[in-house]
Amino acid sequence: MQVPYNLTNRLLQQLLTLALSLLIRLITPNDLDGDNNITEQICQSNPVEIEIKELAKLDAVKLSQGDLDSNFVEPPNIAQATAGGTIDYKASITNLGNVALKNLVIVDVFPTVGDSYVAISGSRGSQWAPSLVSTVTAPGGATVYYSSASNPCRPEVDNSPPGCSAPGWSTTPPSPISDVTAVKFDFGNTVIQPSDTFEIIWPMNITATVNPGEVAINSFGYKVIRNDNNQPLSTAEVIAATVEIEQPVTNKPNVLLVKRITAVNGSTNTNGGDDLSSYINQQDDFNTGGNPYDDNDITVPAPINPGEPQLDTDKWLDPNTFLIGGLDGGLVAPGDEIEYTIYFISAGNNTANSVLLCDRLPNDVTFITNAFNSTPTPDPSGLPGYDRGIVLSLESRDVSLTNAGDDDAGQFFPAGVEPTTKYPQVSCGGSNTNGAVVVVLGNLPHATAPGAPSNSYGFIRFRARVK
């Protein structure tokens, strides 16, 4: 019974022959597999057809830029602006498909208290209403329409929310133009080819009566059809762009610090270090270890974005006589005594409230608890009989503070005791591994001139012994 066997093998042979007939064997001088053999055969297939399916897709994004932003902000990030400031809005449109589109219409309803989305249902939650500054310029082929209706109906994007009113679209804006509540961009028969992209930007003003933390939320709905078969794409709405009101930098408190070594073993002379009786003006570049805040030259502008360097000042008392001390204490040995001084100034345009100053000791020194037991005069708010290791200079008056948690302004926290256990809001820049000095400076009015007022600046001082 050999027939099944022969039949099977003949069939396999025919299939193998058919498969090999689809391949052309070539010898290539290129060592494609990296084995140094250039006589190997490679296989080349017959042409293969690949079908590319049609894709009709329009991408739309709403961006915003407040007067505190350096660039346009894309959701879900939030733009920052000030009361009385400005916003720039941008509508960005791109044909991401491979099908031409036409009859694009965009409806943008401006933020207002109690507003709702444009093409979908639901509240946007705006807390204030910006106002249009000037007429809007659209790309060629598009017509701009304006509405002053309080809640315009928008059948163009298949949505007419309850209580909406006729939009009364007009190519002529109302007077004043700040009455505009919505805009519509109608591209008509303009064909948007694959990869075509365009932007529409318009400015808006913010009323001066809005409060920090309040937001305006803006979005637009859009609808478009295919150019080849006139079939509409689904009506859509962009992710809403949020602008939040921030307290302007000009009204913010701004406390600046300068730290110096002011004595080694009670002397301003050092072993190979700085002259501690002089003023040292560091170079200004942060990137190379500089400090722009130790003089009265303003080299750091007001920050625009969170995290940027603080605004500089020109209100220090004469730095040549006030900001005394060095950066290099020279060679020291175990048992040597180092005096640290931290100068501070309230340099903003508003009072700095509830100021807490925390300084952690370097790991190679030990806090001297009784450094100021004899002088200067004790602060009467401190407990009598307690060691005094901290000095506070404020309002042209120097007092010594106890290290205890009493009613004076200073306290020393031993290693392992976090200052946040008493002052939850204090920031010491890390864990308390070797002791920390905390001084309550309270409310510091902003400096209006060098040395004025006298309670806008001062210093704290303590001493430590080299281990």
PDB file of C-alpha atoms in Angstrom, residues 83-246:
ATOM      1  CA  ALA A  83      -5.638  90.575  36.864  1.00  0.00           C
ATOM      2  CA  GLY A  84      -5.679  93.434  34.374  1.00  0.00           C
ATOM      3  CA  GLY A  85      -3.351  91.448  32.109  1.00  0.00           C
ATOM      4  CA  THR A  86      -3.781  89.762  28.740  1.00  0.00           C
ATOM      5  CA  ILE A  87      -4.321  86.367  27.096  1.00  0.00           C
ATOM      6  CA  ASP A  88      -3.448  85.236  23.591  1.00  0.00           C
ATOM      7  CA  TYR A  89      -5.533  82.337  22.285  1.00  0.00           C
ATOM      8  CA  LYS A  90      -4.434  80.106  19.411  1.00  0.00           C
ATOM      9  CA  ALA A  91      -6.493  77.668  17.341  1.00  0.00           C
ATOM     10  CA  SER A  92      -4.215  75.185  15.565  1.00  0.00           C
ATOM     11  CA  ILE A  93      -5.638  72.981  12.774  1.00  0.00           C
ATOM     12  CA  THR A  94      -3.864  70.195  10.813  1.00  0.00           C
ATOM     13  CA  ASN A  95      -5.099  67.643   8.276  1.00  0.00           C
ATOM     14  CA  LEU A  96      -3.443  64.484   9.616  1.00  0.00           C
ATOM     15  CA  GLY A  97      -5.176  62.155   7.160  1.00  0.00           C
ATOM     16  CA  ASN A  98      -4.615  61.335   3.493  1.00  0.00           C
ATOM     17  CA  VAL A  99      -8.000  62.621   2.344  1.00  0.00           C
ATOM     18  CA  ALA A 100      -8.643  66.230   1.379  1.00  0.00           C
ATOM     19  CA  LEU A 101     -11.295  68.022   3.459  1.00  0.00           C
ATOM     20  CA  LYS A 102     -13.525  71.056   2.958  1.00  0.00           C
ATOM     21  CA  ASN A 103     -16.373  73.119   4.435  1.00  0.00           C
ATOM     22  CA  LEU A 104     -14.573  73.444   7.766  1.00  0.00           C
ATOM     23  CA  VAL A 105     -16.450  75.539  10.306  1.00  0.00           C
ATOM     24  CA  ILE A 106     -15.107  76.439  13.759  1.00  0.00           C
ATOM     25  CA  VAL A 107     -17.205  77.972  16.543  1.00  0.00           C
ATOM     26  CA  ASP A 108     -15.438  79.397  19.606  1.00  0.00           C
ATOM     27  CA  VAL A 109     -17.584  80.642  22.494  1.00  0.00           C
ATOM     28  CA  PHE A 110     -15.534  82.821  24.836  1.00  0.00           C
ATOM     29  CA  PRO A 111     -15.316  82.046  28.574  1.00  0.00           C
ATOM     30  CA  THR A 112     -17.896  83.585  30.868  1.00  0.00           C
ATOM     31  CA  VAL A 113     -19.341  82.798  34.273  1.00  0.00           C
ATOM     32  CA  GLY A 114     -21.756  79.869  33.978  1.00  0.00           C
ATOM     33  CA  ASP A 115     -20.588  78.893  30.476  1.00  0.00           C
ATOM     34  CA  SER A 116     -20.863  75.492  28.797  1.00  0.00           C
ATOM     35  CA  TYR A 117     -18.946  73.580  26.166  1.00  0.00           C
ATOM     36  CA  VAL A 118     -19.475  74.439  22.509  1.00  0.00           C
ATOM     37  CA  ALA A 119     -20.265  71.188  20.671  1.00  0.00           C
ATOM     38  CA  ILE A 120     -20.874  68.885  23.616  1.00  0.00           C
ATOM     39  CA  SER A 121     -22.979  69.184  26.760  1.00  0.00           C
ATOM     40  CA  GLY A 122     -21.625  70.100  30.169  1.00  0.00           C
ATOM     41  CA  SER A 123     -20.388  73.089  32.152  1.00  0.00           C
ATOM     42  CA  ARG A 124     -16.909  74.481  31.466  1.00  0.00           C
ATOM     43  CA  GLY A 125     -16.752  76.200  34.848  1.00  0.00           C
ATOM     44  CA  SER A 126     -15.253  79.569  33.948  1.00  0.00           C
ATOM     45  CA  GLN A 127     -15.095  82.113  36.775  1.00  0.00           C
ATOM     46  CA  TRP A 128     -14.434  85.253  34.739  1.00  0.00           C
ATOM     47  CA  ALA A 129     -14.821  86.541  31.182  1.00  0.00           C
ATOM     48  CA  PRO A 130     -11.984  87.964  29.070  1.00  0.00           C
ATOM     49  CA  SER A 131     -12.815  90.526  26.372  1.00  0.00           C
ATOM     50  CA  LEU A 132     -11.717  90.650  22.746  1.00  0.00           C
ATOM     51  CA  VAL A 133      -9.121  93.326  21.973  1.00  0.00           C
ATOM     52  CA  SER A 134      -9.324  93.651  18.189  1.00  0.00           C
ATOM     53  CA  THR A 135     -10.672  92.045  15.034  1.00  0.00           C
ATOM     54  CA  VAL A 136      -9.460  88.523  14.312  1.00  0.00           C
ATOM     55  CA  THR A 137      -7.435  87.686  11.207  1.00  0.00           C
ATOM     56  CA  ALA A 138      -8.099  84.241   9.744  1.00  0.00           C
ATOM     57  CA  PRO A 139      -6.187  82.316   7.052  1.00  0.00           C
ATOM     58  CA  GLY A 140      -7.000  82.992   3.413  1.00  0.00           C
ATOM     59  CA  GLY A 141     -10.292  81.516   2.325  1.00  0.00           C
ATOM     60  CA  ALA A 142     -11.881  81.736   5.778  1.00  0.00           C
ATOM     61  CA  THR A 143     -14.527  84.234   6.812  1.00  0.00           C
ATOM     62  CA  VAL A 144     -14.674  85.511  10.398  1.00  0.00           C
ATOM     63  CA  TYR A 145     -18.065  86.056  12.030  1.00  0.00           C
ATOM     64  CA  TYR A 146     -18.781  87.724  15.380  1.00  0.00           C
ATOM     65  CA  SER A 147     -21.619  87.264  17.876  1.00  0.00           C
ATOM     66  CA  SER A 148     -22.568  89.297  20.923  1.00  0.00           C
ATOM     67  CA  ALA A 149     -25.286  86.907  22.153  1.00  0.00           C
ATOM     68  CA  SER A 150     -24.884  85.933  25.801  1.00  0.00           C
ATOM     69  CA  ASN A 151     -25.292  82.211  25.083  1.00  0.00           C
ATOM     70  CA  PRO A 152     -25.319  81.777  21.299  1.00  0.00           C
ATOM     71  CA  CYS A 153     -26.882  78.693  19.739  1.00  0.00           C
ATOM     72  CA  ARG A 154     -24.414  76.796  17.575  1.00  0.00           C
ATOM     73  CA  PRO A 155     -26.229  74.580  15.072  1.00  0.00           C
ATOM     74  CA  GLU A 156     -23.107  74.718  12.886  1.00  0.00           C
ATOM     75  CA  VAL A 157     -21.552  72.187  15.284  1.00  0.00           C
ATOM     76  CA  ASP A 158     -24.806  70.383  16.080  1.00  0.00           C
ATOM     77  CA  ASN A 159     -25.404  71.917  19.506  1.00  0.00           C
ATOM     78  CA  SER A 160     -28.013  74.344  20.758  1.00  0.00           C
ATOM     79  CA  PRO A 161     -27.928  74.167  24.566  1.00  0.00           C
ATOM     80  CA  PRO A 162     -31.000  75.005  26.659  1.00  0.00           C
ATOM     81  CA  GLY A 163     -31.616  78.720  26.908  1.00  0.00           C
ATOM     82  CA  CYS A 164     -29.376  79.631  23.975  1.00  0.00           C
ATOM     83  CA  SER A 165     -30.240  82.585  21.773  1.00  0.00           C
ATOM     84  CA  ALA A 166     -29.835  83.366  18.089  1.00  0.00           C
ATOM     85  CA  PRO A 167     -26.162  84.194  17.531  1.00  0.00           C
ATOM     86  CA  GLY A 168     -26.766  86.938  14.979  1.00  0.00           C
ATOM     87  CA  TRP A 169     -23.472  86.193  13.248  1.00  0.00           C
ATOM     88  CA  SER A 170     -21.981  89.190  11.460  1.00  0.00           C
ATOM     89  CA  THR A 171     -18.708  89.854   9.673  1.00  0.00           C
ATOM     90  CA  THR A 172     -18.739  93.285  11.318  1.00  0.00           C
ATOM     91  CA  PRO A 173     -17.939  93.177  15.040  1.00  0.00           C
ATOM     92  CA  PRO A 174     -20.099  95.134  17.482  1.00  0.00           C
ATOM     93  CA  SER A 175     -18.961  98.384  19.016  1.00  0.00           C
ATOM     94  CA  PRO A 176     -17.251  98.192  21.395  1.00  0.00           C
ATOM     95  CA  ILE A 177     -15.522  95.050  20.185  1.00  0.00           C
ATOM     96  CA  SER A 178     -15.238  93.903  23.806  1.00  0.00           C
ATOM     97  CA  ASP A 179     -18.948  92.947  23.524  1.00  0.00           C
ATOM     98  CA  VAL A 180     -18.051  89.965  21.319  1.00  0.00           C
ATOM     99  CA  THR A 181     -18.951  86.692  23.044  1.00  0.00           C
ATOM    100  CA  ALA A 182     -18.159  84.204  20.267  1.00  0.00           C
ATOM    101  CA  VAL A 183     -16.420  83.926  16.906  1.00  0.00           C
ATOM    102  CA  LYS A 184     -16.990  81.623  13.947  1.00  0.00           C
ATOM    103  CA  PHE A 185     -14.515  80.745  11.210  1.00  0.00           C
ATOM    104  CA  ASP A 186     -16.126  79.446   8.013  1.00  0.00           C
ATOM    105  CA  PHE A 187     -13.718  78.039   5.410  1.00  0.00           C
ATOM    106  CA  GLY A 188     -16.443  77.346   2.842  1.00  0.00           C
ATOM    107  CA  ASN A 189     -15.183  75.396  -0.185  1.00  0.00           C
ATOM    108  CA  THR A 190     -11.519  75.929   0.701  1.00  0.00           C
ATOM    109  CA  VAL A 191      -9.884  72.523   0.289  1.00  0.00           C
ATOM    110  CA  ILE A 192      -7.622  71.445   3.143  1.00  0.00           C
ATOM    111  CA  GLN A 193      -5.118  69.046   1.648  1.00  0.00           C
ATOM    112  CA  PRO A 194      -3.347  66.302   3.638  1.00  0.00           C
ATOM    113  CA  SER A 195      -0.622  67.819   5.869  1.00  0.00           C
ATOM    114  CA  ASP A 196      -2.049  71.332   5.488  1.00  0.00           C
ATOM    115  CA  THR A 197      -1.865  73.255   8.761  1.00  0.00           C
ATOM    116  CA  PHE A 198      -2.875  76.731   9.870  1.00  0.00           C
ATOM    117  CA  GLU A 199      -3.214  78.821  13.022  1.00  0.00           C
ATOM    118  CA  ILE A 200      -5.545  81.574  14.184  1.00  0.00           C
ATOM    119  CA  ILE A 201      -4.400  83.833  17.050  1.00  0.00           C
ATOM    120  CA  TRP A 202      -6.327  86.559  18.831  1.00  0.00           C
ATOM    121  CA  PRO A 203      -5.658  88.646  21.987  1.00  0.00           C
ATOM    122  CA  MET A 204      -8.046  89.231  24.881  1.00  0.00           C
ATOM    123  CA  ASN A 205      -7.964  91.502  27.923  1.00  0.00           C
ATOM    124  CA  ILE A 206      -8.531  90.463  31.547  1.00  0.00           C
ATOM    125  CA  THR A 207     -10.513  92.663  33.890  1.00  0.00           C
ATOM    126  CA  ALA A 208      -8.610  94.029  36.875  1.00  0.00           C
ATOM    127  CA  THR A 209     -11.240  92.789  39.349  1.00  0.00           C
ATOM    128  CA  VAL A 210     -10.599  89.041  38.997  1.00  0.00           C
ATOM    129  CA  ASN A 211      -9.051  87.208  41.936  1.00  0.00           C
ATOM    130  CA  PRO A 212      -5.962  84.983  42.171  1.00  0.00           C
ATOM    131  CA  GLY A 213      -6.855  81.334  41.637  1.00  0.00           C
ATOM    132  CA  GLU A 214      -9.874  82.015  39.424  1.00  0.00           C
ATOM    133  CA  VAL A 215      -9.929  80.414  35.967  1.00  0.00           C
ATOM    134  CA  ALA A 216     -11.309  81.013  32.482  1.00  0.00           C
ATOM    135  CA  ILE A 217     -11.854  77.895  30.355  1.00  0.00           C
ATOM    136  CA  ASN A 218     -12.052  78.167  26.578  1.00  0.00           C
ATOM    137  CA  SER A 219     -12.694  75.660  23.782  1.00  0.00           C
ATOM    138  CA  PHE A 220     -14.085  75.454  20.276  1.00  0.00           C
ATOM    139  CA  GLY A 221     -16.186  72.968  18.345  1.00  0.00           C
ATOM    140  CA  TYR A 222     -15.628  72.153  14.677  1.00  0.00           C
ATOM    141  CA  LYS A 223     -17.115  70.253  11.771  1.00  0.00           C
ATOM    142  CA  VAL A 224     -15.720  69.325   8.343  1.00  0.00           C
ATOM    143  CA  ILE A 225     -16.603  67.110   5.356  1.00  0.00           C
ATOM    144  CA  ARG A 226     -14.581  65.003   2.932  1.00  0.00           C
ATOM    145  CA  ASN A 227     -13.765  66.622  -0.387  1.00  0.00           C
ATOM    146  CA  ASP A 228     -14.112  63.394  -2.399  1.00  0.00           C
ATOM    147  CA  ASN A 229     -17.571  62.189  -1.369  1.00  0.00           C
ATOM    148  CA  ASN A 230     -19.019  65.038   0.746  1.00  0.00           C
ATOM    149  CA  GLN A 231     -19.374  62.742   3.751  1.00  0.00           C
ATOM    150  CA  PRO A 232     -19.124  64.647   7.077  1.00  0.00           C
ATOM    151  CA  LEU A 233     -16.667  63.722   9.805  1.00  0.00           C
ATOM    152  CA  SER A 234     -18.049  63.546  13.317  1.00  0.00           C
ATOM    153  CA  THR A 235     -18.488  66.907  15.009  1.00  0.00           C
ATOM    154  CA  ALA A 236     -15.784  67.364  17.638  1.00  0.00           C
ATOM    155  CA  GLU A 237     -14.558  69.726  20.353  1.00  0.00           C
ATOM    156  CA  VAL A 238     -10.974  70.417  21.393  1.00  0.00           C
ATOM    157  CA  ILE A 239      -9.598  69.838  24.881  1.00  0.00           C
ATOM    158  CA  ALA A 240     -10.400  73.028  26.766  1.00  0.00           C
ATOM    159  CA  ALA A 241      -7.620  75.528  27.507  1.00  0.00           C
ATOM    160  CA  THR A 242      -7.501  76.906  31.057  1.00  0.00           C
ATOM    161  CA  VAL A 243      -6.037  80.249  32.146  1.00  0.00           C
ATOM    162  CA  GLU A 244      -5.566  80.829  35.883  1.00  0.00           C
ATOM    163  CA  ILE A 245      -5.082  84.175  37.571  1.00  0.00           C
ATOM    164  CA  GLU A 246      -1.865  84.471  39.551  1.00  0.00           C
TER     165      GLU A 246
END
